[in-house]
């Protein structure tokens, strides 16, 4: 039996992150609570080095390795770089929050690194098993992060709901994969794509596709598989909510692309119809129910659901430009989410969670600068120009119209207008109401600087969106 050593170079960033996660886990065992900053700094250093490893060897082509189960291509590299940035920003925002609540533990950072490793595997998956491996690594890490506040009833409830619904979603996904394997006899995405056009069992293939999409919709939080999103966002510590709401969305987009475009592109006509239903329902339910929320974490959860609907619009077009628009939308959404939840953390303090909309009343009188940052994020989420959210929505709508689905674009615009109401309500509270809480905003300098940069980047990329869109187009031109 001959054994050929696989080319490990394409997976060097993953190997590095895995090694460092294990090392930090061991180092953290020997640290006392007052030394926990070492774990934090090692985690941030890991993300920086991981980012450098991806960028310095940026892939110009498509490289397959590990028996074609792992692929490195421009899309994977760009998404991984963005995952590292989102992870580093999340950990920076979270540090002080965790310290104040006595949950500044090494587990948070180690689980975060393993979750990031799961996201990286998902973005580079070229085989059903690799996708499942990455998904489970990500999901199990997130379940544990949600349950970190062991004394909190809401956190325990959220973790339980997340685990049960996540397990159902994984089961659905696995069932769909098994059906497709039964028809094609392979787990390799490229071979599946080759065998679909001449398949003698199209009905079984369609059933497999439906189960697969149900699993993906659960993970994305698309309606009607969205039930876990508001409860998990609400019940988790805000630092965990920030993590769940940001970088994993990039991985979810990658999983969608790998499964539906790379593997099941031949069934585009079937999955397009299903995605249309999911997109319309997500935009409708997400935007309408968000209006009734008085808790900003739940409001942002329903906002996430509506944004997932927009993301699906780009993918269902079935064109490279549509995929690029969806990728642009995903990256824009993550940037805005980091800013939104970053503001919630900024307003929180020991013994006080600023998770009510009323907590934002009169913020302009307390801190005009951070009220401006929140205004930028809210305007951008609403899709107003010149912020990045406007270009994200516009690019998706443009591709929908180009695909001769004008009615769908009209529906998306109507729901966007409805959704603008709850974003503008936050701005009204900040600028036209008197503050209920006059306590000083006390946060470390690094978080203040990063939150400011976060808000300004939403504006700056909105003014110059061409570079990011060109990057997305270059990454997906061969998809």
mmCIF file of N, CA and C in Angstrom, residues 311-444:
data_model
loop_
_atom_site.group_PDB
_atom_site.id
_atom_site.type_symbol
_atom_site.label_atom_id
_atom_site.label_comp_id
_atom_site.label_asym_id
_atom_site.label_seq_id
_atom_site.Cartn_x
_atom_site.Cartn_y
_atom_site.Cartn_z
ATOM 1 N N UNK A 311 -29.328 38.249 1.639
ATOM 2 C CA UNK A 311 -28.161 37.441 1.238
ATOM 3 C C UNK A 311 -28.587 36.338 0.254
ATOM 4 N N UNK A 312 -29.721 35.705 0.573
ATOM 5 C CA UNK A 312 -30.208 34.618 -0.289
ATOM 6 C C UNK A 312 -30.587 35.142 -1.672
ATOM 7 N N UNK A 313 -31.057 36.384 -1.737
ATOM 8 C CA UNK A 313 -31.435 36.953 -3.035
ATOM 9 C C UNK A 313 -30.257 36.955 -4.004
ATOM 10 N N UNK A 314 -29.084 37.315 -3.476
ATOM 11 C CA UNK A 314 -27.903 37.346 -4.339
ATOM 12 C C UNK A 314 -27.524 35.959 -4.833
ATOM 13 N N UNK A 315 -27.602 34.973 -3.944
ATOM 14 C CA UNK A 315 -27.189 33.614 -4.310
ATOM 15 C C UNK A 315 -28.152 32.992 -5.313
ATOM 16 N N UNK A 316 -29.445 33.229 -5.152
ATOM 17 C CA UNK A 316 -30.415 32.535 -6.003
ATOM 18 C C UNK A 316 -30.382 32.987 -7.465
ATOM 19 N N UNK A 317 -29.689 34.096 -7.753
ATOM 20 C CA UNK A 317 -29.601 34.536 -9.151
ATOM 21 C C UNK A 317 -28.847 33.521 -10.008
ATOM 22 N N UNK A 318 -27.893 32.818 -9.385
ATOM 23 C CA UNK A 318 -27.145 31.794 -10.123
ATOM 24 C C UNK A 318 -26.067 32.355 -11.031
ATOM 25 N N UNK A 319 -25.704 33.632 -10.855
ATOM 26 C CA UNK A 319 -24.648 34.241 -11.669
ATOM 27 C C UNK A 319 -23.464 34.623 -10.785
ATOM 28 N N UNK A 320 -22.292 34.751 -11.426
ATOM 29 C CA UNK A 320 -21.089 35.140 -10.671
ATOM 30 C C UNK A 320 -21.276 36.518 -10.051
ATOM 31 N N UNK A 321 -21.949 37.412 -10.785
ATOM 32 C CA UNK A 321 -22.186 38.762 -10.250
ATOM 33 C C UNK A 321 -23.125 38.704 -9.043
ATOM 34 N N UNK A 322 -24.114 37.810 -9.121
ATOM 35 C CA UNK A 322 -25.037 37.650 -7.992
ATOM 36 C C UNK A 322 -24.335 37.095 -6.772
ATOM 37 N N UNK A 323 -23.460 36.107 -6.980
ATOM 38 C CA UNK A 323 -22.701 35.542 -5.857
ATOM 39 C C UNK A 323 -21.798 36.621 -5.238
ATOM 40 N N UNK A 324 -21.185 37.433 -6.104
ATOM 41 C CA UNK A 324 -20.307 38.504 -5.603
ATOM 42 C C UNK A 324 -21.115 39.515 -4.793
ATOM 43 N N UNK A 325 -22.336 39.822 -5.272
ATOM 44 C CA UNK A 325 -23.202 40.756 -4.533
ATOM 45 C C UNK A 325 -23.565 40.176 -3.170
ATOM 46 N N UNK A 326 -23.848 38.866 -3.130
ATOM 47 C CA UNK A 326 -24.176 38.215 -1.850
ATOM 48 C C UNK A 326 -22.973 38.228 -0.910
ATOM 49 N N UNK A 327 -21.786 38.018 -1.470
ATOM 50 C CA UNK A 327 -20.564 38.040 -0.646
ATOM 51 C C UNK A 327 -20.326 39.456 -0.108
ATOM 52 N N UNK A 328 -20.506 40.455 -0.963
ATOM 53 C CA UNK A 328 -20.375 41.856 -0.543
ATOM 54 C C UNK A 328 -21.374 42.151 0.568
ATOM 55 N N UNK A 329 -22.582 41.641 0.406
ATOM 56 C CA UNK A 329 -23.633 41.863 1.413
ATOM 57 C C UNK A 329 -23.234 41.218 2.739
ATOM 58 N N UNK A 330 -22.719 40.002 2.666
ATOM 59 C CA UNK A 330 -22.326 39.293 3.895
ATOM 60 C C UNK A 330 -21.237 40.058 4.650
ATOM 61 N N UNK A 331 -20.206 40.473 3.924
ATOM 62 C CA UNK A 331 -19.098 41.186 4.578
ATOM 63 C C UNK A 331 -19.570 42.529 5.142
ATOM 64 N N UNK A 332 -20.448 43.203 4.407
ATOM 65 C CA UNK A 332 -20.991 44.481 4.894
ATOM 66 C C UNK A 332 -21.811 44.263 6.159
ATOM 67 N N UNK A 333 -22.616 43.212 6.137
ATOM 68 C CA UNK A 333 -23.470 42.921 7.291
ATOM 69 C C UNK A 333 -22.616 42.649 8.544
ATOM 70 N N UNK A 334 -21.562 41.871 8.363
ATOM 71 C CA UNK A 334 -20.693 41.549 9.510
ATOM 72 C C UNK A 334 -20.062 42.814 10.081
ATOM 73 N N UNK A 335 -19.621 43.701 9.203
ATOM 74 C CA UNK A 335 -19.021 44.962 9.654
ATOM 75 C C UNK A 335 -20.038 45.780 10.461
ATOM 76 N N UNK A 336 -21.268 45.832 9.960
ATOM 77 C CA UNK A 336 -22.311 46.615 10.652
ATOM 78 C C UNK A 336 -22.693 45.963 11.978
ATOM 79 N N UNK A 337 -22.773 44.640 11.978
ATOM 80 C CA UNK A 337 -23.143 43.923 13.205
ATOM 81 C C UNK A 337 -22.110 44.129 14.305
ATOM 82 N N UNK A 338 -20.840 44.102 13.913
ATOM 83 C CA UNK A 338 -19.781 44.346 14.906
ATOM 84 C C UNK A 338 -19.980 45.716 15.549
ATOM 85 N N UNK A 339 -20.317 46.700 14.727
ATOM 86 C CA UNK A 339 -20.547 48.049 15.258
ATOM 87 C C UNK A 339 -21.774 48.103 16.152
ATOM 88 N N UNK A 340 -22.868 47.459 15.731
ATOM 89 C CA UNK A 340 -24.114 47.492 16.499
ATOM 90 C C UNK A 340 -23.969 46.854 17.864
ATOM 91 N N UNK A 341 -23.443 45.636 17.888
ATOM 92 C CA UNK A 341 -23.282 44.959 19.179
ATOM 93 C C UNK A 341 -22.138 45.581 19.986
ATOM 94 N N UNK A 342 -21.166 46.153 19.305
ATOM 95 C CA UNK A 342 -20.099 46.868 20.002
ATOM 96 C C UNK A 342 -20.672 48.026 20.813
ATOM 97 N N UNK A 343 -21.672 48.698 20.258
ATOM 98 C CA UNK A 343 -22.310 49.804 20.990
ATOM 99 C C UNK A 343 -23.085 49.292 22.194
ATOM 100 N N UNK A 344 -23.734 48.135 22.053
ATOM 101 C CA UNK A 344 -24.453 47.552 23.200
ATOM 102 C C UNK A 344 -23.465 47.255 24.330
ATOM 103 N N UNK A 345 -22.299 46.718 23.962
ATOM 104 C CA UNK A 345 -21.272 46.432 24.973
ATOM 105 C C UNK A 345 -20.738 47.721 25.590
ATOM 106 N N UNK A 346 -20.582 48.737 24.756
ATOM 107 C CA UNK A 346 -20.068 50.022 25.242
ATOM 108 C C UNK A 346 -20.976 50.615 26.318
ATOM 109 N N UNK A 347 -22.288 50.491 26.120
ATOM 110 C CA UNK A 347 -23.229 51.073 27.071
ATOM 111 C C UNK A 347 -23.424 50.208 28.317
ATOM 112 N N UNK A 348 -22.998 48.945 28.239
ATOM 113 C CA UNK A 348 -23.160 48.046 29.393
ATOM 114 C C UNK A 348 -22.054 48.313 30.417
ATOM 115 N N UNK A 349 -22.320 47.929 31.639
ATOM 116 C CA UNK A 349 -21.291 48.022 32.682
ATOM 117 C C UNK A 349 -21.582 46.957 33.726
ATOM 118 N N UNK A 350 -20.767 46.884 34.730
ATOM 119 C CA UNK A 350 -20.920 45.831 35.734
ATOM 120 C C UNK A 350 -22.312 45.890 36.363
ATOM 121 N N UNK A 351 -23.034 44.788 36.284
ATOM 122 C CA UNK A 351 -24.370 44.723 36.869
ATOM 123 C C UNK A 351 -25.454 45.345 36.018
ATOM 124 N N UNK A 352 -25.119 45.782 34.825
ATOM 125 C CA UNK A 352 -26.122 46.445 33.973
ATOM 126 C C UNK A 352 -25.910 46.034 32.520
ATOM 127 N N UNK A 353 -26.962 45.482 31.930
ATOM 128 C CA UNK A 353 -26.922 45.110 30.517
ATOM 129 C C UNK A 353 -27.727 46.142 29.727
ATOM 130 N N UNK A 354 -27.081 46.804 28.813
ATOM 131 C CA UNK A 354 -27.780 47.826 28.015
ATOM 132 C C UNK A 354 -28.472 47.156 26.820
ATOM 133 N N UNK A 355 -29.390 46.272 27.142
ATOM 134 C CA UNK A 355 -30.009 45.518 26.049
ATOM 135 C C UNK A 355 -31.430 45.973 25.737
ATOM 136 N N UNK A 356 -31.860 47.063 26.383
ATOM 137 C CA UNK A 356 -33.176 47.620 26.069
ATOM 138 C C UNK A 356 -33.009 48.791 25.102
ATOM 139 N N UNK A 357 -34.009 48.978 24.284
ATOM 140 C CA UNK A 357 -33.946 50.139 23.390
ATOM 141 C C UNK A 357 -33.928 51.435 24.197
ATOM 142 N N UNK A 358 -34.627 51.435 25.342
ATOM 143 C CA UNK A 358 -34.678 52.643 26.173
ATOM 144 C C UNK A 358 -33.302 53.041 26.700
ATOM 145 N N UNK A 359 -32.387 52.078 26.780
ATOM 146 C CA UNK A 359 -31.039 52.386 27.266
ATOM 147 C C UNK A 359 -30.284 53.308 26.302
ATOM 148 N N UNK A 360 -30.795 53.418 25.086
ATOM 149 C CA UNK A 360 -30.146 54.300 24.116
ATOM 150 C C UNK A 360 -30.734 55.717 24.137
ATOM 151 N N UNK A 361 -31.743 55.949 24.993
ATOM 152 C CA UNK A 361 -32.340 57.291 25.068
ATOM 153 C C UNK A 361 -31.290 58.334 25.449
ATOM 154 N N UNK A 362 -31.284 59.409 24.713
ATOM 155 C CA UNK A 362 -30.402 60.532 25.043
ATOM 156 C C UNK A 362 -28.925 60.235 24.948
ATOM 157 N N UNK A 363 -28.548 59.254 24.191
ATOM 158 C CA UNK A 363 -27.116 58.922 24.084
ATOM 159 C C UNK A 363 -26.323 60.103 23.534
ATOM 160 N N UNK A 364 -26.965 60.905 22.697
ATOM 161 C CA UNK A 364 -26.259 62.057 22.124
ATOM 162 C C UNK A 364 -25.817 63.042 23.203
ATOM 163 N N UNK A 365 -26.589 63.136 24.288
ATOM 164 C CA UNK A 365 -26.196 64.043 25.374
ATOM 165 C C UNK A 365 -25.076 63.448 26.210
ATOM 166 N N UNK A 366 -25.009 62.142 26.255
ATOM 167 C CA UNK A 366 -23.969 61.482 27.055
ATOM 168 C C UNK A 366 -22.654 61.375 26.275
ATOM 169 N N UNK A 367 -22.765 61.077 24.993
ATOM 170 C CA UNK A 367 -21.563 60.936 24.162
ATOM 171 C C UNK A 367 -21.929 61.181 22.692
ATOM 172 N N UNK A 368 -21.802 62.425 22.232
ATOM 173 C CA UNK A 368 -22.175 62.743 20.842
ATOM 174 C C UNK A 368 -21.403 61.915 19.827
ATOM 175 N N UNK A 369 -20.146 61.593 20.136
ATOM 176 C CA UNK A 369 -19.328 60.850 19.169
ATOM 177 C C UNK A 369 -19.872 59.427 18.958
ATOM 178 N N UNK A 370 -20.132 58.716 20.057
ATOM 179 C CA UNK A 370 -20.605 57.340 19.907
ATOM 180 C C UNK A 370 -22.071 57.287 19.472
ATOM 181 N N UNK A 371 -22.829 58.353 19.753
ATOM 182 C CA UNK A 371 -24.175 58.434 19.173
ATOM 183 C C UNK A 371 -24.061 58.527 17.652
ATOM 184 N N UNK A 372 -23.048 59.273 17.201
ATOM 185 C CA UNK A 372 -22.831 59.390 15.751
ATOM 186 C C UNK A 372 -22.434 58.038 15.151
ATOM 187 N N UNK A 373 -21.586 57.284 15.876
ATOM 188 C CA UNK A 373 -21.183 55.962 15.372
ATOM 189 C C UNK A 373 -22.403 55.046 15.246
ATOM 190 N N UNK A 374 -23.274 55.078 16.271
ATOM 191 C CA UNK A 374 -24.482 54.242 16.227
ATOM 192 C C UNK A 374 -25.405 54.710 15.105
ATOM 193 N N UNK A 375 -25.471 56.026 14.907
ATOM 194 C CA UNK A 375 -26.300 56.558 13.812
ATOM 195 C C UNK A 375 -25.814 56.029 12.461
ATOM 196 N N UNK A 376 -24.496 56.014 12.290
ATOM 197 C CA UNK A 376 -23.928 55.511 11.023
ATOM 198 C C UNK A 376 -24.308 54.039 10.821
ATOM 199 N N UNK A 377 -24.167 53.253 11.885
ATOM 200 C CA UNK A 377 -24.477 51.812 11.779
ATOM 201 C C UNK A 377 -25.955 51.596 11.474
ATOM 202 N N UNK A 378 -26.825 52.331 12.170
ATOM 203 C CA UNK A 378 -28.267 52.157 11.960
ATOM 204 C C UNK A 378 -28.689 52.614 10.558
ATOM 205 N N UNK A 379 -28.173 53.762 10.118
ATOM 206 C CA UNK A 379 -28.479 54.230 8.757
ATOM 207 C C UNK A 379 -28.019 53.203 7.723
ATOM 208 N N UNK A 380 -26.846 52.632 7.975
ATOM 209 C CA UNK A 380 -26.293 51.659 7.025
ATOM 210 C C UNK A 380 -27.142 50.390 6.995
ATOM 211 N N UNK A 381 -27.543 49.916 8.183
ATOM 212 C CA UNK A 381 -28.398 48.725 8.216
ATOM 213 C C UNK A 381 -29.728 48.979 7.524
ATOM 214 N N UNK A 382 -30.215 50.211 7.632
ATOM 215 C CA UNK A 382 -31.482 50.547 6.968
ATOM 216 C C UNK A 382 -31.314 50.642 5.459
ATOM 217 N N UNK A 383 -30.060 50.747 5.003
ATOM 218 C CA UNK A 383 -29.815 50.802 3.560
ATOM 219 C C UNK A 383 -29.862 52.203 2.991
ATOM 220 N N UNK A 384 -29.505 53.204 3.820
ATOM 221 C CA UNK A 384 -29.523 54.585 3.336
ATOM 222 C C UNK A 384 -28.152 54.966 2.790
ATOM 223 N N UNK A 385 -28.106 55.768 1.721
ATOM 224 C CA UNK A 385 -26.813 56.205 1.179
ATOM 225 C C UNK A 385 -26.221 57.290 2.064
ATOM 226 N N UNK A 386 -24.907 57.451 2.095
ATOM 227 C CA UNK A 386 -23.903 56.768 1.263
ATOM 228 C C UNK A 386 -23.245 55.602 1.989
ATOM 229 N N UNK A 387 -23.887 55.021 2.985
ATOM 230 C CA UNK A 387 -23.236 54.007 3.810
ATOM 231 C C UNK A 387 -23.149 52.663 3.093
ATOM 232 N N UNK A 388 -22.334 51.787 3.634
ATOM 233 C CA UNK A 388 -22.040 50.511 2.954
ATOM 234 C C UNK A 388 -23.292 49.650 2.768
ATOM 235 N N UNK A 389 -24.226 49.750 3.722
ATOM 236 C CA UNK A 389 -25.450 48.957 3.623
ATOM 237 C C UNK A 389 -26.270 49.304 2.394
ATOM 238 N N UNK A 390 -26.205 50.562 1.979
ATOM 239 C CA UNK A 390 -26.925 50.982 0.771
ATOM 240 C C UNK A 390 -26.384 50.260 -0.458
ATOM 241 N N UNK A 391 -25.060 50.237 -0.588
ATOM 242 C CA UNK A 391 -24.448 49.588 -1.758
ATOM 243 C C UNK A 391 -24.657 48.079 -1.725
ATOM 244 N N UNK A 392 -24.668 47.519 -0.525
ATOM 245 C CA UNK A 392 -24.909 46.078 -0.410
ATOM 246 C C UNK A 392 -26.301 45.722 -0.932
ATOM 247 N N UNK A 393 -27.296 46.487 -0.464
ATOM 248 C CA UNK A 393 -28.665 46.234 -0.932
ATOM 249 C C UNK A 393 -28.799 46.532 -2.425
ATOM 250 N N UNK A 394 -28.204 47.635 -2.852
ATOM 251 C CA UNK A 394 -28.324 48.030 -4.270
ATOM 252 C C UNK A 394 -27.714 46.973 -5.191
ATOM 253 N N UNK A 395 -26.542 46.446 -4.814
ATOM 254 C CA UNK A 395 -25.880 45.459 -5.674
ATOM 255 C C UNK A 395 -26.705 44.177 -5.789
ATOM 256 N N UNK A 396 -27.337 43.771 -4.681
ATOM 257 C CA UNK A 396 -28.182 42.571 -4.726
ATOM 258 C C UNK A 396 -29.416 42.830 -5.594
ATOM 259 N N UNK A 397 -30.057 43.982 -5.385
ATOM 260 C CA UNK A 397 -31.257 44.308 -6.167
ATOM 261 C C UNK A 397 -30.941 44.400 -7.658
ATOM 262 N N UNK A 398 -29.782 44.950 -7.960
ATOM 263 C CA UNK A 398 -29.367 45.079 -9.363
ATOM 264 C C UNK A 398 -29.260 43.700 -10.021
ATOM 265 N N UNK A 399 -28.692 42.754 -9.303
ATOM 266 C CA UNK A 399 -28.541 41.402 -9.875
ATOM 267 C C UNK A 399 -29.882 40.672 -9.969
ATOM 268 N N UNK A 400 -30.769 40.954 -9.035
ATOM 269 C CA UNK A 400 -32.111 40.353 -9.099
ATOM 270 C C UNK A 400 -32.856 40.866 -10.340
ATOM 271 N N UNK A 401 -32.748 42.159 -10.586
ATOM 272 C CA UNK A 401 -33.395 42.745 -11.770
ATOM 273 C C UNK A 401 -32.755 42.188 -13.036
ATOM 274 N N UNK A 402 -31.424 42.055 -13.025
ATOM 275 C CA UNK A 402 -30.725 41.507 -14.197
ATOM 276 C C UNK A 402 -31.146 40.062 -14.481
ATOM 277 N N UNK A 403 -31.595 39.358 -13.436
ATOM 278 C CA UNK A 403 -32.046 37.972 -13.599
ATOM 279 C C UNK A 403 -33.539 37.897 -13.928
ATOM 280 N N UNK A 404 -34.118 39.044 -14.320
ATOM 281 C CA UNK A 404 -35.541 39.120 -14.712
ATOM 282 C C UNK A 404 -36.493 38.750 -13.586
ATOM 283 N N UNK A 405 -36.143 39.126 -12.379
ATOM 284 C CA UNK A 405 -37.051 38.910 -11.243
ATOM 285 C C UNK A 405 -37.362 40.258 -10.601
ATOM 286 N N UNK A 406 -37.975 41.112 -11.422
ATOM 287 C CA UNK A 406 -38.269 42.476 -10.966
ATOM 288 C C UNK A 406 -39.238 42.457 -9.784
ATOM 289 N N UNK A 407 -40.211 41.552 -9.845
ATOM 290 C CA UNK A 407 -41.199 41.499 -8.754
ATOM 291 C C UNK A 407 -40.526 41.214 -7.410
ATOM 292 N N UNK A 408 -39.494 40.374 -7.453
ATOM 293 C CA UNK A 408 -38.776 40.027 -6.218
ATOM 294 C C UNK A 408 -38.002 41.239 -5.695
ATOM 295 N N UNK A 409 -37.459 42.015 -6.628
ATOM 296 C CA UNK A 409 -36.742 43.234 -6.230
ATOM 297 C C UNK A 409 -37.713 44.227 -5.589
ATOM 298 N N UNK A 410 -38.917 44.318 -6.142
ATOM 299 C CA UNK A 410 -39.925 45.233 -5.580
ATOM 300 C C UNK A 410 -40.310 44.798 -4.162
ATOM 301 N N UNK A 411 -40.492 43.486 -3.990
ATOM 302 C CA UNK A 411 -40.816 42.952 -2.659
ATOM 303 C C UNK A 411 -39.687 43.289 -1.668
ATOM 304 N N UNK A 412 -38.442 43.103 -2.106
ATOM 305 C CA UNK A 412 -37.291 43.383 -1.233
ATOM 306 C C UNK A 412 -37.245 44.856 -0.850
ATOM 307 N N UNK A 413 -37.542 45.735 -1.802
ATOM 308 C CA UNK A 413 -37.528 47.179 -1.513
ATOM 309 C C UNK A 413 -38.622 47.525 -0.502
ATOM 310 N N UNK A 414 -39.809 46.943 -0.684
ATOM 311 C CA UNK A 414 -40.919 47.222 0.247
ATOM 312 C C UNK A 414 -40.547 46.792 1.670
ATOM 313 N N UNK A 415 -39.986 45.605 1.791
ATOM 314 C CA UNK A 415 -39.612 45.144 3.141
ATOM 315 C C UNK A 415 -38.455 45.965 3.710
ATOM 316 N N UNK A 416 -37.582 46.462 2.852
ATOM 317 C CA UNK A 416 -36.489 47.327 3.334
ATOM 318 C C UNK A 416 -37.037 48.619 3.900
ATOM 319 N N UNK A 417 -38.052 49.163 3.220
ATOM 320 C CA UNK A 417 -38.669 50.411 3.705
ATOM 321 C C UNK A 417 -39.345 50.167 5.056
ATOM 322 N N UNK A 418 -40.028 49.024 5.173
ATOM 323 C CA UNK A 418 -40.650 48.671 6.473
ATOM 324 C C UNK A 418 -39.571 48.548 7.543
ATOM 325 N N UNK A 419 -38.457 47.892 7.175
ATOM 326 C CA UNK A 419 -37.375 47.660 8.135
ATOM 327 C C UNK A 419 -36.693 48.940 8.577
ATOM 328 N N UNK A 420 -36.722 49.973 7.739
ATOM 329 C CA UNK A 420 -36.057 51.235 8.100
ATOM 330 C C UNK A 420 -36.676 51.827 9.359
ATOM 331 N N UNK A 421 -37.936 51.506 9.633
ATOM 332 C CA UNK A 421 -38.642 52.092 10.782
ATOM 333 C C UNK A 421 -37.914 51.800 12.099
ATOM 334 N N UNK A 422 -37.559 50.528 12.301
ATOM 335 C CA UNK A 422 -36.992 50.204 13.622
ATOM 336 C C UNK A 422 -35.547 50.674 13.765
ATOM 337 N N UNK A 423 -34.851 50.811 12.654
ATOM 338 C CA UNK A 423 -33.500 51.395 12.756
ATOM 339 C C UNK A 423 -33.586 52.886 13.080
ATOM 340 N N UNK A 424 -34.522 53.568 12.414
ATOM 341 C CA UNK A 424 -34.672 55.004 12.657
ATOM 342 C C UNK A 424 -35.209 55.282 14.060
ATOM 343 N N UNK A 425 -35.936 54.318 14.629
ATOM 344 C CA UNK A 425 -36.438 54.486 15.996
ATOM 345 C C UNK A 425 -35.286 54.594 16.986
ATOM 346 N N UNK A 426 -34.234 53.826 16.761
ATOM 347 C CA UNK A 426 -33.053 53.907 17.642
ATOM 348 C C UNK A 426 -32.433 55.298 17.558
ATOM 349 N N UNK A 427 -32.388 55.833 16.343
ATOM 350 C CA UNK A 427 -31.797 57.173 16.164
ATOM 351 C C UNK A 427 -32.656 58.235 16.846
ATOM 352 N N UNK A 428 -33.965 58.078 16.761
ATOM 353 C CA UNK A 428 -34.856 59.033 17.444
ATOM 354 C C UNK A 428 -34.615 58.996 18.954
ATOM 355 N N UNK A 429 -34.494 57.813 19.498
ATOM 356 C CA UNK A 429 -34.264 57.683 20.936
ATOM 357 C C UNK A 429 -32.965 58.360 21.353
ATOM 358 N N UNK A 430 -31.935 58.222 20.521
ATOM 359 C CA UNK A 430 -30.621 58.773 20.869
ATOM 360 C C UNK A 430 -30.605 60.294 20.785
ATOM 361 N N UNK A 431 -31.300 60.848 19.817
ATOM 362 C CA UNK A 431 -31.168 62.281 19.544
ATOM 363 C C UNK A 431 -32.329 63.139 20.050
ATOM 364 N N UNK A 432 -33.509 62.559 20.244
ATOM 365 C CA UNK A 432 -34.667 63.387 20.577
ATOM 366 C C UNK A 432 -35.261 63.077 21.946
ATOM 367 N N UNK A 433 -34.744 62.090 22.644
ATOM 368 C CA UNK A 433 -35.251 61.770 23.982
ATOM 369 C C UNK A 433 -34.196 62.119 25.031
ATOM 370 N N UNK A 434 -34.663 62.305 26.247
ATOM 371 C CA UNK A 434 -33.735 62.610 27.341
ATOM 372 C C UNK A 434 -33.168 61.310 27.911
ATOM 373 N N UNK A 435 -31.933 61.337 28.351
ATOM 374 C CA UNK A 435 -31.322 60.088 28.859
ATOM 375 C C UNK A 435 -31.963 59.629 30.159
ATOM 376 N N UNK A 436 -32.184 58.312 30.270
ATOM 377 C CA UNK A 436 -32.670 57.730 31.524
ATOM 378 C C UNK A 436 -31.502 57.393 32.428
ATOM 379 N N UNK A 437 -30.357 57.170 31.802
ATOM 380 C CA UNK A 437 -29.163 56.759 32.530
ATOM 381 C C UNK A 437 -28.070 57.793 32.250
ATOM 382 N N UNK A 438 -27.557 58.396 33.294
ATOM 383 C CA UNK A 438 -26.548 59.440 33.087
ATOM 384 C C UNK A 438 -25.146 58.972 33.484
ATOM 385 N N UNK A 439 -25.007 57.679 33.714
ATOM 386 C CA UNK A 439 -23.688 57.158 34.106
ATOM 387 C C UNK A 439 -22.685 57.347 32.972
ATOM 388 N N UNK A 440 -21.435 57.561 33.329
ATOM 389 C CA UNK A 440 -20.380 57.774 32.323
ATOM 390 C C UNK A 440 -20.110 56.498 31.546
ATOM 391 N N UNK A 441 -19.755 56.674 30.287
ATOM 392 C CA UNK A 441 -19.382 55.521 29.468
ATOM 393 C C UNK A 441 -17.921 55.219 29.757
ATOM 394 N N UNK A 442 -17.675 54.096 30.397
ATOM 395 C CA UNK A 442 -16.308 53.764 30.776
ATOM 396 C C UNK A 442 -15.871 52.500 30.061
ATOM 397 N N UNK A 443 -14.980 52.666 29.126
ATOM 398 C CA UNK A 443 -14.456 51.530 28.363
ATOM 399 C C UNK A 443 -12.984 51.788 28.046
ATOM 400 N N UNK A 444 -12.219 50.723 27.845
ATOM 401 C CA UNK A 444 -10.789 50.900 27.553
ATOM 402 C C UNK A 444 -10.576 51.685 26.254
#
